[in-house]
Short mmCIF file of C-alpha atoms in Angstrom, two decimals:
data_model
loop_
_atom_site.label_atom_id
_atom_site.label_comp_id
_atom_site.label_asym_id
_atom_site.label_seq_id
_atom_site.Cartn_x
_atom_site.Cartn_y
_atom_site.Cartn_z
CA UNK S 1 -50.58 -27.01 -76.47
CA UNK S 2 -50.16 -23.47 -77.39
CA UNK S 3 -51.63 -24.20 -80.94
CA UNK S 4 -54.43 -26.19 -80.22
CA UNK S 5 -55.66 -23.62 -78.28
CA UNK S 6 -55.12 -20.34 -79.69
CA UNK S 7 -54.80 -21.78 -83.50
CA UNK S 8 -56.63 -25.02 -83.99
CA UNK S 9 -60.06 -23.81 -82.95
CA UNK S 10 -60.03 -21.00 -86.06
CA UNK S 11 -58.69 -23.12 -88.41
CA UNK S 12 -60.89 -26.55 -87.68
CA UNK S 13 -64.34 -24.69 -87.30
CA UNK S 14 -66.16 -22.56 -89.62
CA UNK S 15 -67.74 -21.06 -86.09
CA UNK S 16 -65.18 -19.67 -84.65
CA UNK S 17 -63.71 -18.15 -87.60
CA UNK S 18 -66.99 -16.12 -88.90
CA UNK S 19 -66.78 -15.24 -84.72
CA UNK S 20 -63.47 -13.97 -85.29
CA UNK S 21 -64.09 -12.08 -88.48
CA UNK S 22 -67.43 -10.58 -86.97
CA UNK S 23 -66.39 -9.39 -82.79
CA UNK S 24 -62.96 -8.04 -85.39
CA UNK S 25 -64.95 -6.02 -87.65
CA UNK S 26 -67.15 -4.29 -84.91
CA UNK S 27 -63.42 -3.86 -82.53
CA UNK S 28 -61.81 -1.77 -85.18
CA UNK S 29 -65.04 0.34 -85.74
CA UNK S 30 -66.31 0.99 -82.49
CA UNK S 31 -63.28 1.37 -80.56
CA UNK S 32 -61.84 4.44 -81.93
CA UNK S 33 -65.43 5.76 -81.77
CA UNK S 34 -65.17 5.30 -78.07
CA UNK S 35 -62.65 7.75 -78.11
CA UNK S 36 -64.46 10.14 -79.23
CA UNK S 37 -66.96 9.78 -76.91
CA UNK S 38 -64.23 10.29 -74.57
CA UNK S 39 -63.02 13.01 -75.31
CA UNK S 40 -66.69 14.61 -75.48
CA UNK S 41 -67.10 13.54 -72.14
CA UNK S 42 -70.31 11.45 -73.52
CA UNK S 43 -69.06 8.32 -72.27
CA UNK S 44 -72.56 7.79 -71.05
CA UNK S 45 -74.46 8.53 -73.98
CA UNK S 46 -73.22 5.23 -75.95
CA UNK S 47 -74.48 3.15 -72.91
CA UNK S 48 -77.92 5.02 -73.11
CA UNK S 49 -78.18 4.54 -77.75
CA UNK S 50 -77.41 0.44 -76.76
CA UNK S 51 -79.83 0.31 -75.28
CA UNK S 52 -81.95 2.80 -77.48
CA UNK S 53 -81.66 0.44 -80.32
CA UNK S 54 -83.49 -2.33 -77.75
CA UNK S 55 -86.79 -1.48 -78.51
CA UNK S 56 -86.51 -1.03 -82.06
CA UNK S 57 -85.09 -4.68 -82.33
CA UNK S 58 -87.94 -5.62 -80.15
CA UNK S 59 -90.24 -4.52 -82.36
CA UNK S 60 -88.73 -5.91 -85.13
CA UNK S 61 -88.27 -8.56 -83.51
CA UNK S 62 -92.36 -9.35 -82.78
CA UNK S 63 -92.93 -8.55 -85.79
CA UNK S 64 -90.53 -10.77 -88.29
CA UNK S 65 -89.13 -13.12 -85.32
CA UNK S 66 -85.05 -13.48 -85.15
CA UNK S 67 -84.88 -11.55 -88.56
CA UNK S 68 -81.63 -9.73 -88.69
CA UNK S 69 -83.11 -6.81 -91.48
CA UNK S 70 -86.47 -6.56 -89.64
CA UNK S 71 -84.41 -6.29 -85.74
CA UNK S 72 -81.90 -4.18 -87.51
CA UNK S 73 -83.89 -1.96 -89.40
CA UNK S 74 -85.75 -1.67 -86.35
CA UNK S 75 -82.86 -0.45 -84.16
CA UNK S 76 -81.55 1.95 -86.34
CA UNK S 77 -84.95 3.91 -86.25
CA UNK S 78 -85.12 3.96 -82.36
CA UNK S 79 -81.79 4.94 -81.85
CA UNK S 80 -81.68 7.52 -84.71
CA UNK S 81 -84.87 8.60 -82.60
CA UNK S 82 -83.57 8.58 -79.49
CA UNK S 83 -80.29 10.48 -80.61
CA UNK S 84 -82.36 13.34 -81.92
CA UNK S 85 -85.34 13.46 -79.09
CA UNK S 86 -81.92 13.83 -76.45
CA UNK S 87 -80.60 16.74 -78.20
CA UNK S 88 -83.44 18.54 -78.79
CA UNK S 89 -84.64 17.47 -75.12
CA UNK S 90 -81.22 19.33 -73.59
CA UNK S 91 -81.45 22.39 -76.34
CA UNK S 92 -85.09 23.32 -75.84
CA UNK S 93 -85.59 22.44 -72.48
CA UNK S 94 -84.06 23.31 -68.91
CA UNK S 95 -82.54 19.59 -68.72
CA UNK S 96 -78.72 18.83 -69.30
CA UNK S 97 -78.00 16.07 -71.80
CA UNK S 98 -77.05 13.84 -69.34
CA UNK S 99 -80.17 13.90 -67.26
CA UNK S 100 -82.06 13.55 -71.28
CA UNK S 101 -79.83 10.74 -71.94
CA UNK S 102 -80.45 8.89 -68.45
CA UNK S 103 -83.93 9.20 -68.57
CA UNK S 104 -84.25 7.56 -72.31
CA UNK S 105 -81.71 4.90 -71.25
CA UNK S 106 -83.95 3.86 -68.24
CA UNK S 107 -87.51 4.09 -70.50
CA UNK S 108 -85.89 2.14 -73.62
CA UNK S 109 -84.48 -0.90 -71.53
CA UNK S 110 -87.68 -0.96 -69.61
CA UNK S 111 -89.52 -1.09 -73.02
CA UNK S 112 -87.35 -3.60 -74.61
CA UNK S 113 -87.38 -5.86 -72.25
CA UNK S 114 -91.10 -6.06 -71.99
CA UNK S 115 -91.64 -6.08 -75.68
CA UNK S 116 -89.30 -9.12 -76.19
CA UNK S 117 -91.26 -10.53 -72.83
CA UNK S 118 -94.71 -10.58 -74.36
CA UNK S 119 -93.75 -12.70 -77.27
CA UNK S 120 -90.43 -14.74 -76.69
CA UNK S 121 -88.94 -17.01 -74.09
CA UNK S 122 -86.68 -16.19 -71.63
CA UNK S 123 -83.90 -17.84 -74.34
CA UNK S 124 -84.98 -15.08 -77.13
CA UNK S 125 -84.29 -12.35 -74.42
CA UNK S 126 -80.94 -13.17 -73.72
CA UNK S 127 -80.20 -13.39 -77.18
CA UNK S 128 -81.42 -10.03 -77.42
CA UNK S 129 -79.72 -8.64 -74.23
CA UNK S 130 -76.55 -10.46 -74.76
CA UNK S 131 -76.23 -11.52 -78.64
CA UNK S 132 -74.85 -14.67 -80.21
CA UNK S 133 -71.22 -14.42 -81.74
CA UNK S 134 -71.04 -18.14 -82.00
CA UNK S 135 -74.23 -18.04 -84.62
CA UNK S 136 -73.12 -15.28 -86.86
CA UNK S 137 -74.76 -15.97 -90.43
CA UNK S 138 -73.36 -14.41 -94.12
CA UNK S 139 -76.21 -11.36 -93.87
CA UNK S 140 -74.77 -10.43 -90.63
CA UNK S 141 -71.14 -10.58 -91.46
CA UNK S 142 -72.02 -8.89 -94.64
CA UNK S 143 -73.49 -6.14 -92.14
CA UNK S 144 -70.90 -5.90 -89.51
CA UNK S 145 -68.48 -5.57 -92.47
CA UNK S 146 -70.25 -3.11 -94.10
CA UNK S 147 -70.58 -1.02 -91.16
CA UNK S 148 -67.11 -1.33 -90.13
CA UNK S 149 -66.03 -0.63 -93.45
CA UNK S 150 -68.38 2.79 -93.58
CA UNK S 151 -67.39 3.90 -90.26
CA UNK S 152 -63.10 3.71 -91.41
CA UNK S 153 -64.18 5.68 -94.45
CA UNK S 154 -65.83 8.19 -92.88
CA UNK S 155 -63.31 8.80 -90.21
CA UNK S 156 -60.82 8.98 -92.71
CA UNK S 157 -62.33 11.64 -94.70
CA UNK S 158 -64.21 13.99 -91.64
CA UNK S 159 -61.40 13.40 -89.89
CA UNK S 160 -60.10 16.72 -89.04
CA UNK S 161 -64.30 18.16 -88.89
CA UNK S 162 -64.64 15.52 -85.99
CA UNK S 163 -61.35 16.58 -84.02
CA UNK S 164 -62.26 20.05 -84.68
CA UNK S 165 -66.10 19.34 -83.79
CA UNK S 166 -64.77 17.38 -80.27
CA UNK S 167 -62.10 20.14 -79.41
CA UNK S 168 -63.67 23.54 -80.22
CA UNK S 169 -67.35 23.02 -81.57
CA UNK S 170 -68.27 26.91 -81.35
CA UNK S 171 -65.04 27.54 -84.08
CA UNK S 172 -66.15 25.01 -86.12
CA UNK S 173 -69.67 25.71 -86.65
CA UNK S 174 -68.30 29.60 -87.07
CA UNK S 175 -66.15 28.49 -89.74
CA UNK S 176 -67.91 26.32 -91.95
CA UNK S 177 -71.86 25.95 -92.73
CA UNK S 178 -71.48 22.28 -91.97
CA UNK S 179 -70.88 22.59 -88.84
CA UNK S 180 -73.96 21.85 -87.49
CA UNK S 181 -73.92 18.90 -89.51
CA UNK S 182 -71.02 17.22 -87.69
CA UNK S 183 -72.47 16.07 -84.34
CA UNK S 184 -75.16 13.88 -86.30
CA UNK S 185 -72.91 12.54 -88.49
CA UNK S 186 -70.96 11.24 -85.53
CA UNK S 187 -74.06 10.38 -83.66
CA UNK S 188 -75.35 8.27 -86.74
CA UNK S 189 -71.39 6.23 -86.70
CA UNK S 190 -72.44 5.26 -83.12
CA UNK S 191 -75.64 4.48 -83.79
CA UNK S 192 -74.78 2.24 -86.83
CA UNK S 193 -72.02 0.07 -84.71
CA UNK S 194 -74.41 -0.68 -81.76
CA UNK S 195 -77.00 -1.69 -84.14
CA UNK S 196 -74.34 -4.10 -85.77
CA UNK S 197 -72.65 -4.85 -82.40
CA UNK S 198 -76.51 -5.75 -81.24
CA UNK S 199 -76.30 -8.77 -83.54
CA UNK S 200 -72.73 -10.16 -82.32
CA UNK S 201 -72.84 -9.00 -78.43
CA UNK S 202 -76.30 -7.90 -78.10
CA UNK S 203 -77.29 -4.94 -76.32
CA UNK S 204 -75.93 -4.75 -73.59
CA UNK S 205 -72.36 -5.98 -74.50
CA UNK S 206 -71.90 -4.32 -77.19
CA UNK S 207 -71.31 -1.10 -76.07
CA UNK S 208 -68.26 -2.61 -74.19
CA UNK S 209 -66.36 -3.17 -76.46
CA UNK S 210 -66.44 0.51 -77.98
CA UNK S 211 -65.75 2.15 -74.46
CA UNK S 212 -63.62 -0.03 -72.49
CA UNK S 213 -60.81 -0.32 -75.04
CA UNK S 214 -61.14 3.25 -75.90
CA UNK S 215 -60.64 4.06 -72.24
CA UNK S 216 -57.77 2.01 -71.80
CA UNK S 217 -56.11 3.83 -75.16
CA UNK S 218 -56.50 6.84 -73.50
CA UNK S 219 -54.60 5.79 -70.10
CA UNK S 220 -51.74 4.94 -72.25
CA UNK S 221 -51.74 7.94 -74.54
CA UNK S 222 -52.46 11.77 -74.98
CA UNK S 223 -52.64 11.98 -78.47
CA UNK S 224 -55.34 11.30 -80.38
CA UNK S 225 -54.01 10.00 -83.78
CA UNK S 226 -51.95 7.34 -81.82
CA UNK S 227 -55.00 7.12 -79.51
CA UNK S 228 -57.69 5.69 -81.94
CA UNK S 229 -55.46 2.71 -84.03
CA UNK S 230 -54.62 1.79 -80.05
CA UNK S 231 -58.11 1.88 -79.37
CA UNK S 232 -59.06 -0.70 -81.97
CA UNK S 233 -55.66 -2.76 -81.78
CA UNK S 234 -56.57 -3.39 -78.02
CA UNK S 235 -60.41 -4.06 -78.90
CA UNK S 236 -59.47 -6.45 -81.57
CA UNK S 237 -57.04 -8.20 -78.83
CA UNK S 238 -59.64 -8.57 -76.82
CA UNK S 239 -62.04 -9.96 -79.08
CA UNK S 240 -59.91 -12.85 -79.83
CA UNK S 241 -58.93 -13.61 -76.06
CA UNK S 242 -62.50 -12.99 -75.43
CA UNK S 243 -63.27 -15.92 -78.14
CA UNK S 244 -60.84 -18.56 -77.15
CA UNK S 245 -61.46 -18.09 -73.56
CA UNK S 246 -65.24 -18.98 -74.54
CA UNK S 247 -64.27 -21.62 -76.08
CA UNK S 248 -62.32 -23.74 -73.42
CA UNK S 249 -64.32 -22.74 -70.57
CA UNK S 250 -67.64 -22.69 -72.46
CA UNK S 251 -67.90 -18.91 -70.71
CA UNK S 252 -70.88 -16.96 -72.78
CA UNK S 253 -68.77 -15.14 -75.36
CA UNK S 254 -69.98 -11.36 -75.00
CA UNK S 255 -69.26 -11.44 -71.19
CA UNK S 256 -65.94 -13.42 -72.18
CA UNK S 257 -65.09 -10.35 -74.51
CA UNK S 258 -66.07 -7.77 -72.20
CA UNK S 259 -63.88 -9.03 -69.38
CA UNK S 260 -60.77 -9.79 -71.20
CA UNK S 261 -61.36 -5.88 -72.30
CA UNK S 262 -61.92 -5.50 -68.52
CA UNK S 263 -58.64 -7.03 -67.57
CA UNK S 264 -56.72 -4.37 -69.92
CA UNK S 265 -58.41 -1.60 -68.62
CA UNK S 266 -57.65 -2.27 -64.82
CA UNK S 267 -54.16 -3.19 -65.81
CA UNK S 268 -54.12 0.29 -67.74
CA UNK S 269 -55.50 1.90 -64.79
CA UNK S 270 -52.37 0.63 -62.96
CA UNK S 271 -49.41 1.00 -65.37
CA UNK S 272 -51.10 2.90 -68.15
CA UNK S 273 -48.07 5.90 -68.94
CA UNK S 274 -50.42 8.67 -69.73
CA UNK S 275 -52.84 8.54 -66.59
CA UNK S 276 -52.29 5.12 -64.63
CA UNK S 277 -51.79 5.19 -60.97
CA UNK S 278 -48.21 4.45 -60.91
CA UNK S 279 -47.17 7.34 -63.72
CA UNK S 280 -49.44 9.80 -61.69
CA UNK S 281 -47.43 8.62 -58.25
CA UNK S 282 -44.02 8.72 -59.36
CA UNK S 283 -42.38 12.10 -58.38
CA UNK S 284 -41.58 14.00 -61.37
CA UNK S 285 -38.13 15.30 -62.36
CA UNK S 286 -37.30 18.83 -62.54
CA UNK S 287 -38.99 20.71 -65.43
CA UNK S 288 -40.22 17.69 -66.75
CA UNK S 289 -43.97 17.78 -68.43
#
């Protein structure tokens, strides 16, 4: 029983697996992004670049159909463009970030949507909205691999610049001339994973399962180099729960994916040891941190 449900589905269709290889690629990415977001306190500005990329993909999208370079290509202009309009909104004008990023999130979905609307089906638009896991091709694979693999390597090697840009920004950008640099580089990483995360989840999902595991990494703990492989082990669980949960039930799969992330984030909420409810209610010895 066990096998046939957990096991047999991978190994007897070619579906599931590419699935499997494509909602793994984008958990191992994204999720340790999400952390950084986190710890920026710009938990909101991935929400707001998903759905960024939605009217680049539109576009591309009237213009070349379902064509992943053309919808692709597509987002990664508008959210590039979005990502630079919101900082130089909040550094050159009297608005915060947050009420830049809020405003951009509201005009992009509202454009999206009605750009998809005037040439698709109601069908195309939740394929759009909420992506297709189930109908990953080679050239999107190919991409969510590629961007997965980027992302790793460039994490590896700006590690310490990021931890140094998300702790104490004004020391960094005193100490070195790329400094200033950083942020975009980071920005661009995000970017790049919703855009490939559009394809599997779509836009709406995907930035779910960069935040929510993330999140739930952090509840269980403090630091960050333990954080971020947590992050992604978590995302990756859920990926595969999120899969075989689609399907036996015949659940859609981003939603499936998104709640089985859900599920570990409430429970983390609850028992998590660096923040959950119980750790922060249980009366603390003497002298202990």
């Amino acid at each position: 029983m066990f096998t046939d449900i957990f096991v047999a589905p991978f190994l007897d269709y070619e579906f599931m697996r590419r699935a499997l290889i494509g909602a793994l690629a984008l958990a191992i990415s994204g999720a340790p992004l999400g952390v950084f977001l986190i710890l920026r306190r710009m938990s909101l500005a991935g929400d707001a670049l998903s759905h960024a990329v939605l009217p680049g993909a539109a576009i591309g999208y009237l213009v070349a159909g379902l064509s992943l370079p053309a919808m692709t290509f597509g987002g990664l202009i508008a959210g590039f463009v979005v990502a630079i309009a919101t900082g130089a909104a909040s550094r050159f004008t009297t608005l915060r970030e947050d009420a830049s990023l809020a405003a951009f999130y509201l005009v992009s979905l509202a454009l999206g949507v009605t750009l998809v609307s005037l040439r698709g089906s109601s069908v195309d638009l939740l394929h759009v909205l909420f992506g297709s896991v189930f109908g990953l091709d080679d050239a999107a694979l190919i991409m969510l691999a590629s961007v997965s693999t980027l992302t790793l390597v460039t994490l590896a090697v700006f590690y310490r610049a990021l931890v140094m840009d998300t702790l104490d920004p004004l020391f960094l950008r005193q100490t070195t001339p790329f400094g200033e640099f950083v942020p975009f580089l980071f920005l661009g990483l995000v970017v790049l994973n919703l855009v490939a995360g559009f394809q599997a989840l779509g836009t709406l999902m995907a930035v779910g399962l960069i935040m929510l595991p993330a999140a739930a990494a952090r509840l269980w703990t403090h630091e960050l180099a333990a954080a971020l492989p947590l992050a992604a082990g978590i995302a990756a669980i859920c990926a595969y729960v999120g899969l075989v949960f689609s399907n036996e039930t015949g659940a859609p799969t981003g939603p499936a994916i998104i709640l089985a992330a859900g599920l570990v984030y409430f429970a983390s909420l609850i028992f998590g040891r660096a923040g959950g409810v119980l750790r922060l209610r249980r009366p603390r010895r003497h002298l202990e941190g």
